[in-house]
Coordinates of C-alpha atoms in Angstrom, one line a residue:
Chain A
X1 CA -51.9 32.5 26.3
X2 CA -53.8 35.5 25.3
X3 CA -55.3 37.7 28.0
X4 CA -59.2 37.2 28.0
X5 CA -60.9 40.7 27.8
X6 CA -64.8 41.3 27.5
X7 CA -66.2 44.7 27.1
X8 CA -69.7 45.7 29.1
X9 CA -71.5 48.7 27.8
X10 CA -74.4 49.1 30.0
X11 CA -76.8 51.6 29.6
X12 CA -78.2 53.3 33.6
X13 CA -81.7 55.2 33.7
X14 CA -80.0 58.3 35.1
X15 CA -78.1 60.8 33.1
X16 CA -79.1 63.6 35.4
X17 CA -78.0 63.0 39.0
X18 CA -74.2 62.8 39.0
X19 CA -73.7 61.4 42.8
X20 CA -75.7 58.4 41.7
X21 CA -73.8 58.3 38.1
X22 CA -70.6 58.1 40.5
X23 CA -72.0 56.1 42.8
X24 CA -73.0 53.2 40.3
X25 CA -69.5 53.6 38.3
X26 CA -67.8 53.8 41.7
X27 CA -69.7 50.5 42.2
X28 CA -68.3 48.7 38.8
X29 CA -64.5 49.9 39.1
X30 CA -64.5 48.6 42.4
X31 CA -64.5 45.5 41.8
X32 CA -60.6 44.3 41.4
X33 CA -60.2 43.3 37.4
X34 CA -62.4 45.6 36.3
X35 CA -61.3 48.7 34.1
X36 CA -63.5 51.6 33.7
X37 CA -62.9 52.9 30.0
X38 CA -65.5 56.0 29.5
X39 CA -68.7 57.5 31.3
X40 CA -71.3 59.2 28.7
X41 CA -74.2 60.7 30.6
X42 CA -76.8 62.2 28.9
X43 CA -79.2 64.8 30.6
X44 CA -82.0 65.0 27.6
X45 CA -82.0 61.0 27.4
X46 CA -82.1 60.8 31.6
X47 CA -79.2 58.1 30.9
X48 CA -75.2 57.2 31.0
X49 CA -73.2 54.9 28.9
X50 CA -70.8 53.1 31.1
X51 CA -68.4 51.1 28.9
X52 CA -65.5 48.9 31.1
X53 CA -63.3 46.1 30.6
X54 CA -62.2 42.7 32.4
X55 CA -61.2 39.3 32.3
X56 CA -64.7 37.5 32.3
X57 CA -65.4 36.8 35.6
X58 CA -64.3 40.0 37.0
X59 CA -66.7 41.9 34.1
X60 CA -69.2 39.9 35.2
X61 CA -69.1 40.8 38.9
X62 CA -68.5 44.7 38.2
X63 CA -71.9 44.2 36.0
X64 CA -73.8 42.7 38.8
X65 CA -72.0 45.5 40.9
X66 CA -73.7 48.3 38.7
X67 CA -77.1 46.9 38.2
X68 CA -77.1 46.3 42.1
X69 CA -76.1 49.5 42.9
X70 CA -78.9 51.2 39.9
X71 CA -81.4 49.1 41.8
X72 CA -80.8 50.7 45.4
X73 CA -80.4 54.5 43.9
X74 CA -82.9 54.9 40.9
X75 CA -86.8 54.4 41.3
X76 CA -88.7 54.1 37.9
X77 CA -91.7 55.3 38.8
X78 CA -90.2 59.1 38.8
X79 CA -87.8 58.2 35.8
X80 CA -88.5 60.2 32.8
X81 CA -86.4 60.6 29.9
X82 CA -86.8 60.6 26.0
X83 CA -84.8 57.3 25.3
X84 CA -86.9 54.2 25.8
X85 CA -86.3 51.9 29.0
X86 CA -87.6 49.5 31.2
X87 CA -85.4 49.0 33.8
X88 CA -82.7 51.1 36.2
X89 CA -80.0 49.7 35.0
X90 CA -81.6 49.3 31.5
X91 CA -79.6 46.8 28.8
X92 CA -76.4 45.3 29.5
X93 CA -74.5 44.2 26.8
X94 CA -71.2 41.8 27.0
X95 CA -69.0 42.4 23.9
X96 CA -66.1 40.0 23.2
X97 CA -62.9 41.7 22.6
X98 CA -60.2 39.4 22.8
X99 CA -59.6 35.7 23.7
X100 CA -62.9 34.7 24.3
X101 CA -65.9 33.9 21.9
X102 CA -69.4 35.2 21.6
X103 CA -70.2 31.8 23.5
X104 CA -68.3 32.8 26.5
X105 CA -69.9 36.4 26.7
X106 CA -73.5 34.5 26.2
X107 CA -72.4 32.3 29.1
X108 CA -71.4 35.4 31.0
X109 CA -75.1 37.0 30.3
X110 CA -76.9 33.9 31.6
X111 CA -75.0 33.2 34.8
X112 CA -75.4 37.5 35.3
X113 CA -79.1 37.0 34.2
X114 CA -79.6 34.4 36.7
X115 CA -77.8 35.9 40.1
X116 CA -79.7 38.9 39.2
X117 CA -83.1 37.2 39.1
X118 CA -82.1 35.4 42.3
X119 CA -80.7 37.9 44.2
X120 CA -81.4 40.8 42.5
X121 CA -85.3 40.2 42.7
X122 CA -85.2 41.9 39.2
X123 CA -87.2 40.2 36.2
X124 CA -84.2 39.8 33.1
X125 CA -84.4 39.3 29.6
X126 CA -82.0 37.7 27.6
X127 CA -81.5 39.9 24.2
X128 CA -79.6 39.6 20.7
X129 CA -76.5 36.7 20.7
X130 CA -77.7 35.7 24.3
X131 CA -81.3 35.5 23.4
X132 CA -83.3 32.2 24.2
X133 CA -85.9 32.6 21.5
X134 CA -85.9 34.5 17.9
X135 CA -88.2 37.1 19.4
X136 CA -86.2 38.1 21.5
X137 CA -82.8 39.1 19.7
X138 CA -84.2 42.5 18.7
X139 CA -83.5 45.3 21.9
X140 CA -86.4 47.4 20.8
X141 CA -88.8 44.1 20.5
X142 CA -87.7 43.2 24.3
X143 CA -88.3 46.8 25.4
X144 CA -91.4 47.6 23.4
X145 CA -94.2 49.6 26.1
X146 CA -91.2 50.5 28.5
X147 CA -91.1 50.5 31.8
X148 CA -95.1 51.3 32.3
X149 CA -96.2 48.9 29.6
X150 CA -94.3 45.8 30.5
X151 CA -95.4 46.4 34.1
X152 CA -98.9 46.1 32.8
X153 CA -98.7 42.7 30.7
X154 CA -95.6 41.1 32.5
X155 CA -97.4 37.4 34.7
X156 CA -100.0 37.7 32.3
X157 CA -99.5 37.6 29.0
X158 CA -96.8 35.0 28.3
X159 CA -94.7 36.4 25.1
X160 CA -93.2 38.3 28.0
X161 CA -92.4 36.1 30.1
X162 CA -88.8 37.0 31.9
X163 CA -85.8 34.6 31.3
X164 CA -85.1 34.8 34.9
X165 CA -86.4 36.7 38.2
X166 CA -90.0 37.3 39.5
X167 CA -92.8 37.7 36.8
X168 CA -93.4 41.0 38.5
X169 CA -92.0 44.8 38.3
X170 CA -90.5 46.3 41.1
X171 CA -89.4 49.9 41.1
X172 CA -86.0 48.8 39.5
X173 CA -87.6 47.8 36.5
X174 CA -86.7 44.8 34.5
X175 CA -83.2 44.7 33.1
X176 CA -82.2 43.3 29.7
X177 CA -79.0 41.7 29.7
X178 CA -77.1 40.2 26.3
X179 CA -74.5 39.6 23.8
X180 CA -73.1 41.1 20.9
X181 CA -70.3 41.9 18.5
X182 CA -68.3 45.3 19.4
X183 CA -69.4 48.1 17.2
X184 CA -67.2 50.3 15.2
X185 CA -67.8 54.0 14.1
X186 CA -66.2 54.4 10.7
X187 CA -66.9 58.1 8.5
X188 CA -65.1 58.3 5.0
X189 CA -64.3 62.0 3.5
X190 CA -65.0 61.9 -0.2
X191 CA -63.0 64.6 -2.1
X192 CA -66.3 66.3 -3.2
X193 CA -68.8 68.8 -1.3
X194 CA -71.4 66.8 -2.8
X195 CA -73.5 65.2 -0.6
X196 CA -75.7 63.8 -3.3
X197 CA -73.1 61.6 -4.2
X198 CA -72.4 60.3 -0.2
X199 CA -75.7 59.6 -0.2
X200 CA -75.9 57.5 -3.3
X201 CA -72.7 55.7 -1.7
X202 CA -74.3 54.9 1.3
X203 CA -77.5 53.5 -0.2
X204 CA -75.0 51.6 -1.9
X205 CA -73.6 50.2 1.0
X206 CA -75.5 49.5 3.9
X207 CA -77.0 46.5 4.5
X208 CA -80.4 47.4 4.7
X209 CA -81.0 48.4 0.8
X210 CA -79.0 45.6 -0.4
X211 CA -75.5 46.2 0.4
X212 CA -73.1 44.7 2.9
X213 CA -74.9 43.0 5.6
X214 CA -73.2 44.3 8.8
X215 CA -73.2 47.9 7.8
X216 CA -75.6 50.9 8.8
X217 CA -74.8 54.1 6.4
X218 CA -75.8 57.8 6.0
X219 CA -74.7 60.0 3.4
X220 CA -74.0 63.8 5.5
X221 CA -72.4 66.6 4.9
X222 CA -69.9 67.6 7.2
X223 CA -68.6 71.0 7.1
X224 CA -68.8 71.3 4.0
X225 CA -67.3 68.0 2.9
X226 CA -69.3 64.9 1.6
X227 CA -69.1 62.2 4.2
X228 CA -70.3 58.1 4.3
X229 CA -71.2 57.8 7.9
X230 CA -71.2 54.0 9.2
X231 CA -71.9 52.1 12.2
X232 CA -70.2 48.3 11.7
X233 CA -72.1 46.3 13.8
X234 CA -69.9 43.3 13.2
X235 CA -66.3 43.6 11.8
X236 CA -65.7 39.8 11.6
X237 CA -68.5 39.1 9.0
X238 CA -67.9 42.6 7.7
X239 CA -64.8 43.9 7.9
X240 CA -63.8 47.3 7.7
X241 CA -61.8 47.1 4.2
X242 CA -64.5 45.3 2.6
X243 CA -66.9 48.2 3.3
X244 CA -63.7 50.8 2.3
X245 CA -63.1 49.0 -0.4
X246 CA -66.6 48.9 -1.9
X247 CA -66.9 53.1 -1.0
X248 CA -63.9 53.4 -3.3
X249 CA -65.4 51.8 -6.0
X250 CA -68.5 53.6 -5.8
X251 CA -66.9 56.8 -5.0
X252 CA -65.1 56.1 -8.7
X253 CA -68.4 55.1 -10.3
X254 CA -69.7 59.0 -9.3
X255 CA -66.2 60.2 -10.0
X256 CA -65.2 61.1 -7.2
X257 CA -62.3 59.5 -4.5
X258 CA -61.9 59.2 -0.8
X259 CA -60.2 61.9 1.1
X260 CA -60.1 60.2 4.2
X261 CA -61.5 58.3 6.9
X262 CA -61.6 58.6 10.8
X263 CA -63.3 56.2 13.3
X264 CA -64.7 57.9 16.2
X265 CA -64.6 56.7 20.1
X266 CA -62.5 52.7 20.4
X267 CA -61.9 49.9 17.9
X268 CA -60.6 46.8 19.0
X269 CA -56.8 46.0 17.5
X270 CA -58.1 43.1 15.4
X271 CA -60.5 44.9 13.3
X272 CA -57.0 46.8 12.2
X273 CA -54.9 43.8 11.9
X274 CA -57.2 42.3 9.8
X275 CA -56.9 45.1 7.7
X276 CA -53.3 45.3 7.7
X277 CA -53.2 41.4 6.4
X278 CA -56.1 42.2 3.9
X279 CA -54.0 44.6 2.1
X280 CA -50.7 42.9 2.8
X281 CA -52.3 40.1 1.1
X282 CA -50.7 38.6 4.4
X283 CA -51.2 34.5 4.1
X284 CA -51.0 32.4 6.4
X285 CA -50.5 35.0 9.3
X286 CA -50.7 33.6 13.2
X287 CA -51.9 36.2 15.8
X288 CA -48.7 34.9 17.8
X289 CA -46.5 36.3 15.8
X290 CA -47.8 39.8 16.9
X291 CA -44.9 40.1 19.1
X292 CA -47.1 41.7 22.1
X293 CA -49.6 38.6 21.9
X294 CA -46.7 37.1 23.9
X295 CA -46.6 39.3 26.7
X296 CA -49.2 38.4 29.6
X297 CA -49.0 40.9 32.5
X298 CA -45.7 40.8 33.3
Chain B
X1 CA -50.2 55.0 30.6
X2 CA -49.1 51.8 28.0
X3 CA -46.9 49.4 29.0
X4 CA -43.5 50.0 28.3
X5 CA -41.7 47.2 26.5
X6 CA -38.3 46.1 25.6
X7 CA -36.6 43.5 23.6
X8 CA -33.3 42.0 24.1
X9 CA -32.0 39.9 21.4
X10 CA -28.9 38.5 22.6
X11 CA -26.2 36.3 20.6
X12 CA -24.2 33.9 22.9
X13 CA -21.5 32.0 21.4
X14 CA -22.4 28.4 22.4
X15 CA -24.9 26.6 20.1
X16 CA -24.0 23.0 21.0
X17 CA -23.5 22.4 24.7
X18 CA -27.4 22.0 25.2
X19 CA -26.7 22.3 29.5
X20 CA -24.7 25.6 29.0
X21 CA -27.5 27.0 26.5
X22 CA -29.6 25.8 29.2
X23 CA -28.0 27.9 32.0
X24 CA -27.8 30.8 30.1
X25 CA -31.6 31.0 29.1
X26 CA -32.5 30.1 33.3
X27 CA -29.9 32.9 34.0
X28 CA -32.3 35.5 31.7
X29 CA -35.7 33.8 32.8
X30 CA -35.6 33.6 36.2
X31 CA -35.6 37.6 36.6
X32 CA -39.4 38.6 37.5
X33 CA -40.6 40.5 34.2
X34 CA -38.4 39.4 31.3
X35 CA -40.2 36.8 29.1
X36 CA -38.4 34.7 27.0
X37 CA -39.9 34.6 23.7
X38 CA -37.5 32.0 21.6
X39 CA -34.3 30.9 21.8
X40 CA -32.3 29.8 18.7
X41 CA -29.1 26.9 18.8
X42 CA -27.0 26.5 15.6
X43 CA -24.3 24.3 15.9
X44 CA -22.7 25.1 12.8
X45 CA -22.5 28.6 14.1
X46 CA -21.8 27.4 17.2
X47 CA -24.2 30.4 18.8
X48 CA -27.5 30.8 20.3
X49 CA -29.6 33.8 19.5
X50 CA -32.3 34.3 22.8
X51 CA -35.4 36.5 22.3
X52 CA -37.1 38.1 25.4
X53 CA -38.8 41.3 26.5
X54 CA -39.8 42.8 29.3
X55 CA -40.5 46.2 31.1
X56 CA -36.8 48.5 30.6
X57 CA -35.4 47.6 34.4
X58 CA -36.7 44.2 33.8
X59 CA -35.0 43.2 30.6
X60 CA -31.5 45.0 31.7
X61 CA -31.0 42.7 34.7
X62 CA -32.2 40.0 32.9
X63 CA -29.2 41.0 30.0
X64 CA -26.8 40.9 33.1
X65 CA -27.6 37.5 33.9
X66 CA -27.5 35.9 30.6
X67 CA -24.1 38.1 30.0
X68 CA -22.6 37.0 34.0
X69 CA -23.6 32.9 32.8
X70 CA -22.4 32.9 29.7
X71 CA -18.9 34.5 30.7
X72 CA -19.0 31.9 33.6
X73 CA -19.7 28.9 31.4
X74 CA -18.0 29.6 27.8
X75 CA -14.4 29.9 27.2
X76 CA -13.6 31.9 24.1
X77 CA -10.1 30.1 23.8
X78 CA -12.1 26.6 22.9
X79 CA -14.3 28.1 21.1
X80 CA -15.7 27.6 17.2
X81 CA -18.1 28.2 14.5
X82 CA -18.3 29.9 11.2
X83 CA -20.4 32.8 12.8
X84 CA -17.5 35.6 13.3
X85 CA -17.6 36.9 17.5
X86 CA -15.9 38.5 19.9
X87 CA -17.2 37.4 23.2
X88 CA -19.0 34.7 25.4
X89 CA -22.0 37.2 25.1
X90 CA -21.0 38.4 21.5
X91 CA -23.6 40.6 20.9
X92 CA -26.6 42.5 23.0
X93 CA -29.1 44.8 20.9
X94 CA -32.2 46.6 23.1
X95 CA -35.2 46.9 20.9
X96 CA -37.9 49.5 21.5
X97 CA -41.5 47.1 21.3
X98 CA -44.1 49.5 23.1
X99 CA -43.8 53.0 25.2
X100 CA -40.7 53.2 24.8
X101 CA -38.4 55.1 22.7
X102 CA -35.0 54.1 20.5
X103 CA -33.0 57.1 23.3
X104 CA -34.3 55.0 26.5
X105 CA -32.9 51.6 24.8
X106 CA -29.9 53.6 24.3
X107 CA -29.8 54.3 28.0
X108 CA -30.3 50.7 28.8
X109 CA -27.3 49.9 26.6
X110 CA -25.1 52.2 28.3
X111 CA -26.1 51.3 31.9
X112 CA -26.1 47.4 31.3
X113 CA -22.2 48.6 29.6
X114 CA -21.3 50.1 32.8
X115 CA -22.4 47.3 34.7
X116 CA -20.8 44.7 32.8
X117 CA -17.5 46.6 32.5
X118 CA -16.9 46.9 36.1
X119 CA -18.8 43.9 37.6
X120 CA -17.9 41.3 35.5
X121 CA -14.7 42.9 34.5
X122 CA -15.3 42.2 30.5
X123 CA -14.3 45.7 27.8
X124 CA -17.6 46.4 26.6
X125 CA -18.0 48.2 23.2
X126 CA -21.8 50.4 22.3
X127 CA -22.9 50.1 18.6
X128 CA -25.6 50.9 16.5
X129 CA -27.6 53.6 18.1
X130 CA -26.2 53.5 21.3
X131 CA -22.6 54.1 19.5
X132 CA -20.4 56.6 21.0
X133 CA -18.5 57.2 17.5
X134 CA -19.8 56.9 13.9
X135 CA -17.2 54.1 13.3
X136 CA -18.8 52.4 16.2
X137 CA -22.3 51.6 14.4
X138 CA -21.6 49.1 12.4
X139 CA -21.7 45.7 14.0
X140 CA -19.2 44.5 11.3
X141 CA -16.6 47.1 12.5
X142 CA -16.9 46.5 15.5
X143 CA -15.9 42.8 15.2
X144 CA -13.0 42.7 12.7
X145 CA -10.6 40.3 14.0
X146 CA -13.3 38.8 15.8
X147 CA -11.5 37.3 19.7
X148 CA -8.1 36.3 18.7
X149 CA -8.0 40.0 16.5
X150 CA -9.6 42.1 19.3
X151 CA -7.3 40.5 22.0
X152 CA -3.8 41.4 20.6
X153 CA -4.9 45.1 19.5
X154 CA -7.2 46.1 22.8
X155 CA -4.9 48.6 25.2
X156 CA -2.4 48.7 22.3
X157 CA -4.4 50.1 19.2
X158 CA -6.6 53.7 20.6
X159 CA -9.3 52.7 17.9
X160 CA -9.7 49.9 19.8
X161 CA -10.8 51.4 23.6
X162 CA -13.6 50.0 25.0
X163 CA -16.2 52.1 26.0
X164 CA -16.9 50.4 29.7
X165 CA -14.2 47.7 31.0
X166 CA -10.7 47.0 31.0
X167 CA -8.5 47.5 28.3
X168 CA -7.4 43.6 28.3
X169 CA -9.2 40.4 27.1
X170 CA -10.3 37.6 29.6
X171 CA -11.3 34.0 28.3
X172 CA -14.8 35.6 28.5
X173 CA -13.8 37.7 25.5
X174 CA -15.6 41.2 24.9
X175 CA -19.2 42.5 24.5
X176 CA -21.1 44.8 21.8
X177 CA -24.0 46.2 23.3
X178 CA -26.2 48.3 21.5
X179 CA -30.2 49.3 20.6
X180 CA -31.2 48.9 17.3
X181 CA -35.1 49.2 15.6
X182 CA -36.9 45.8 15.4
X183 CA -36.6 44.1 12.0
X184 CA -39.4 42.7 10.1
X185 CA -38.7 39.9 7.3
X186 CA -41.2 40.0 5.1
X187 CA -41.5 38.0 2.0
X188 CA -43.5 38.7 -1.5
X189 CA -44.5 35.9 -3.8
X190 CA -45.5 37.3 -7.2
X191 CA -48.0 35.4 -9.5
X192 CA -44.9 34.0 -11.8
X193 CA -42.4 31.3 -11.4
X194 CA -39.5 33.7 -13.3
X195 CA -36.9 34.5 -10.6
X196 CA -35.6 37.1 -12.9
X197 CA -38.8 39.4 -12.1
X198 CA -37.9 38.8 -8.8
X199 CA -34.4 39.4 -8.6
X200 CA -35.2 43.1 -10.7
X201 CA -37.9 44.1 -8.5
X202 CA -35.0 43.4 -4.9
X203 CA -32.9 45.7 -6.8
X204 CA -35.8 48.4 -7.4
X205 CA -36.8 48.0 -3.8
X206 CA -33.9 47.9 -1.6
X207 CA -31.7 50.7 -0.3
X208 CA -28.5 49.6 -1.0
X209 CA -29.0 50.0 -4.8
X210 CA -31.4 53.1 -4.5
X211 CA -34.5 51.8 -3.7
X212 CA -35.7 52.3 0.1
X213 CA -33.3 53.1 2.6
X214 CA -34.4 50.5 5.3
X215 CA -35.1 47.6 3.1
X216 CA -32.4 44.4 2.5
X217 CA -34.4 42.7 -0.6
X218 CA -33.6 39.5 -2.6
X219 CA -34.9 37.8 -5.9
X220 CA -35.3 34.2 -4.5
X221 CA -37.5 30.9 -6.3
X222 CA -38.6 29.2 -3.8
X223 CA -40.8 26.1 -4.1
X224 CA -40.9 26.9 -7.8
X225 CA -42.3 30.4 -6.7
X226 CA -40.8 33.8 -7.2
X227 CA -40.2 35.5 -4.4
X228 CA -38.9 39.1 -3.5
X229 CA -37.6 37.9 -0.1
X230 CA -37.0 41.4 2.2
X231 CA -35.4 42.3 5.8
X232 CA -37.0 45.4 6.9
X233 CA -34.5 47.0 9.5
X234 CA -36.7 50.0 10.1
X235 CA -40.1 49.3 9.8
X236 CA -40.5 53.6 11.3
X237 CA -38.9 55.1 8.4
X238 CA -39.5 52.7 5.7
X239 CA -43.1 51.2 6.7
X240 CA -44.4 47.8 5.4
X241 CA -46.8 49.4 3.2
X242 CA -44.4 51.3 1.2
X243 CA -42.5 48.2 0.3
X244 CA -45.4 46.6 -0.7
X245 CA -46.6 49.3 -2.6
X246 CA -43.3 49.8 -4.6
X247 CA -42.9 45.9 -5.1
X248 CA -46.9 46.0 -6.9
X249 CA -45.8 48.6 -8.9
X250 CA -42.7 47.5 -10.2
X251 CA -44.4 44.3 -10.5
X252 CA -47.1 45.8 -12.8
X253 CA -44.2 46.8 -14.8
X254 CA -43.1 43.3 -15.7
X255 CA -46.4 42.3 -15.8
X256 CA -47.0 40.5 -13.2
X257 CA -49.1 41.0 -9.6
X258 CA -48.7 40.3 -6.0
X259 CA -50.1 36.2 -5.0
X260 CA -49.7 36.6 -1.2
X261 CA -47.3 37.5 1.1
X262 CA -45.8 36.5 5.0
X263 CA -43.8 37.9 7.5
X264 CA -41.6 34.7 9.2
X265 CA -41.4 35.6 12.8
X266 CA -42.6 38.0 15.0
X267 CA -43.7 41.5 14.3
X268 CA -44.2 44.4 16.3
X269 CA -48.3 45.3 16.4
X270 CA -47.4 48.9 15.6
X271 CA -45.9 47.6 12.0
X272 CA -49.3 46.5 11.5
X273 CA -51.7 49.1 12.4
X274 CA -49.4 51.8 11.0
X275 CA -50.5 49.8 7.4
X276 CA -53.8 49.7 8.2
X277 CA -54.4 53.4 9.1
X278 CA -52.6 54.0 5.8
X279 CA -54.9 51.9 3.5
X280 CA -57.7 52.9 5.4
X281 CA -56.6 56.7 5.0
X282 CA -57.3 56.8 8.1
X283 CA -56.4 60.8 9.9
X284 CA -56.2 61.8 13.0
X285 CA -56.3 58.5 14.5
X286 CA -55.1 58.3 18.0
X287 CA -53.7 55.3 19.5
X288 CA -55.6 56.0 22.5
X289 CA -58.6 54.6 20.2
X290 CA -57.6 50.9 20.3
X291 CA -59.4 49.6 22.8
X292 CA -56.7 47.6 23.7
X293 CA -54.7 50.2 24.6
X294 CA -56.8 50.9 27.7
X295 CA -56.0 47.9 29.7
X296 CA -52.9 47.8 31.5
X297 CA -51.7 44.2 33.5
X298 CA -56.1 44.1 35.3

């Protein structure tokens, strides 16, 4: 059977202090099962990016790990920082990457959501694929007035009522925890300079003018060359050749062709297969005959 | 580091005695690390093809056991079938899957060869890439006269030495061992029912009448279908996507196109990402950035 693996990305108020930064990732990759993939701390933002991996249960523990460990060592009441939070260890997103559905990364976020209510004393919210109510999908809608503001309104006004934990803010903040689909970072180099033209490409393109549903777009100009810049915020209902496919035919409509393309930071191996079968025109294709699909960890 | 990963695809001469088949695939399995994958009886052949992989040390031993039951169990004086052999264990290609390279299969060849010579007192001849001669490569050469040939001319005929073993034929007969590229068989079914377009598009494509060097191609109808029916022996040097590539072209030159494609078996994951990065155009793309790749047996 196909090894389960969940991604976590969670997002700690600290970005500044590195013995806490290594003292909550210390906290995570302890945990046996639990693979520590990349640590992005940011001064400016007062934050760090912790992205690991792990058989669900074992993800799940090294999260509760993390947020335990944010709790003990960062106070919000001193926490400054451009980037909006409410919480010490701030959002807490499960991605599924292999093996398991969205379903069993929601289930993972409500069984975290609850232990951390419980024994956490830490109000939680349940955001995006996890949420319990349409308001709540949206991150910035569950964070809206930060740390200070929802410490104001939260046991009194209702609409912010916490999916689990105390209806009060202790110095740990509230945390938000959820589910989503694994982004990927995808730029394509047209063969022009003409960033006009990129532009036009990515209005053409993104989902928020009208064009493919799961893609954000910029048009830039990176040294000197014209580029499409994309976020895919979910390669199963967008996958990465359809939005190639539909630069290429723009790029010809402005006469002009792709160069080439690079994806920055991870994407998971079935985003690429998919491609591969796409253009293959690769019917009736099982995942086990991917040779390696058969190969557990022996 | 990635997981290094072999296959073994050996070729036992026994395809009907469903106990000795049996014995032979326990023998291979019950080493800790090598996986068996498939195994393969034909009777008419009177063989059984075994498919299994494993970590380098993993999958030799496991080739030693297979080899030590099968001499045990088959005598190559009773034994028939259409398929032309040489030995008990007729043939033993290593397979580079994953972190591993074509030289350390090579390595694996000549150690198990070693072994097998002087443990189980059996002449062992190297072939393919682990070939000690250019008249050694070919399988074919190295098994004219098949067992009855190969036992009058061994210690008699000095193009005949073995390259581990004695110079004499026991009732276990001899064994090729070698380490060969994975093959991929991939089929095309174009949007016409004329087996002609079919048959001059396997000619255009395959090496052996000046198409691409690593492709074996046929012109085939099946179910009513045309189909350009291909064994890719080195998926490296003569990638998927170029076949496909050259069979839409030559396609477009009879006027017809590509309806769908499939690869029976298994194929190695790199086959497929290699196509994707190239439809994607996709530089500089490390395989480091699968995310994937990351996770080791946690």
């Amino acid at each position: 059977m196909m090894q389960q693996i969940v991604e976590c990305v969670p997002n700690f108020s600290e970005g500044r202090r590195q013995k806490v930064i290594d003292a909550i990732v210390a906290a995570i990759s302890e945990v046996a099962g639990a693979k520590v993939l990349d640590v992005k701390p940011d001064a400016d933002h007062n934050r760090t990016v912790v992205s690991f991996v792990g058989g669900p249960e074992a993800v799940e523990e090294a999260a509760f790990q993390g947020i335990a460990k944010a709790a003990e060592l960062i106070d919000m009441d001193a926490h400054q920082g451009e980037h909006p939070r409410v919480g010490a260890a701030d959002v807490v997103p499960f991605v599924p990457i292999q093996g398991v559905t969205m379903d069993d990364c929601v289930a993972v976020a409500a069984r975290l959501g609850a232990r951390v209510g419980s024994e956490l004393d830490i109000p939680v919210y349940l955001y995006e694929a996890a949420a319990t109510s349409p308001p709540r999908r949206n991150l910035a809608d569950v964070r809206r007035g930060e740390y200070e503001g929802l410490k104001q309104e939260i046991g009194f006004n209702p609409a912010r009522e916490p999916d689990y934990g105390p209806r009060r803010m202790g110095k740990a903040g509230a945390t938000i925890i959820g589910a989503r689909p694994p982004l990927i970072a995808f730029n394509v180099y047209l063969t022009t300079d003409d960033v006009s033209a990129a532009k036009k490409i990515a209005r053409a393109v993104r989902g928020s003018s009208g064009g493919l549903c799961y893609v954000k777009a910029l048009g830039l100009s990176v040294e000197g060359r014209a580029q499409v810049s994309m976020n895919l915020t979910d390669y199963r209902r967008t996958p990465v050749h359809h939005a190639m496919e539909m630069i290429r035919r723009e790029a010809a409509r402005y006469g002009v062709g792709v160069a080439s393309s690079e994806i920055i930071g991870l994407v998971p191996q079935q985003a690429l297969l998919d491609t591969a079968l796409y253009y293959l025109q690769l019917d009736g294709f099982s995942p086990d005959q991917v040779l390696e699909s058969h190969l557990t960890e022996g």
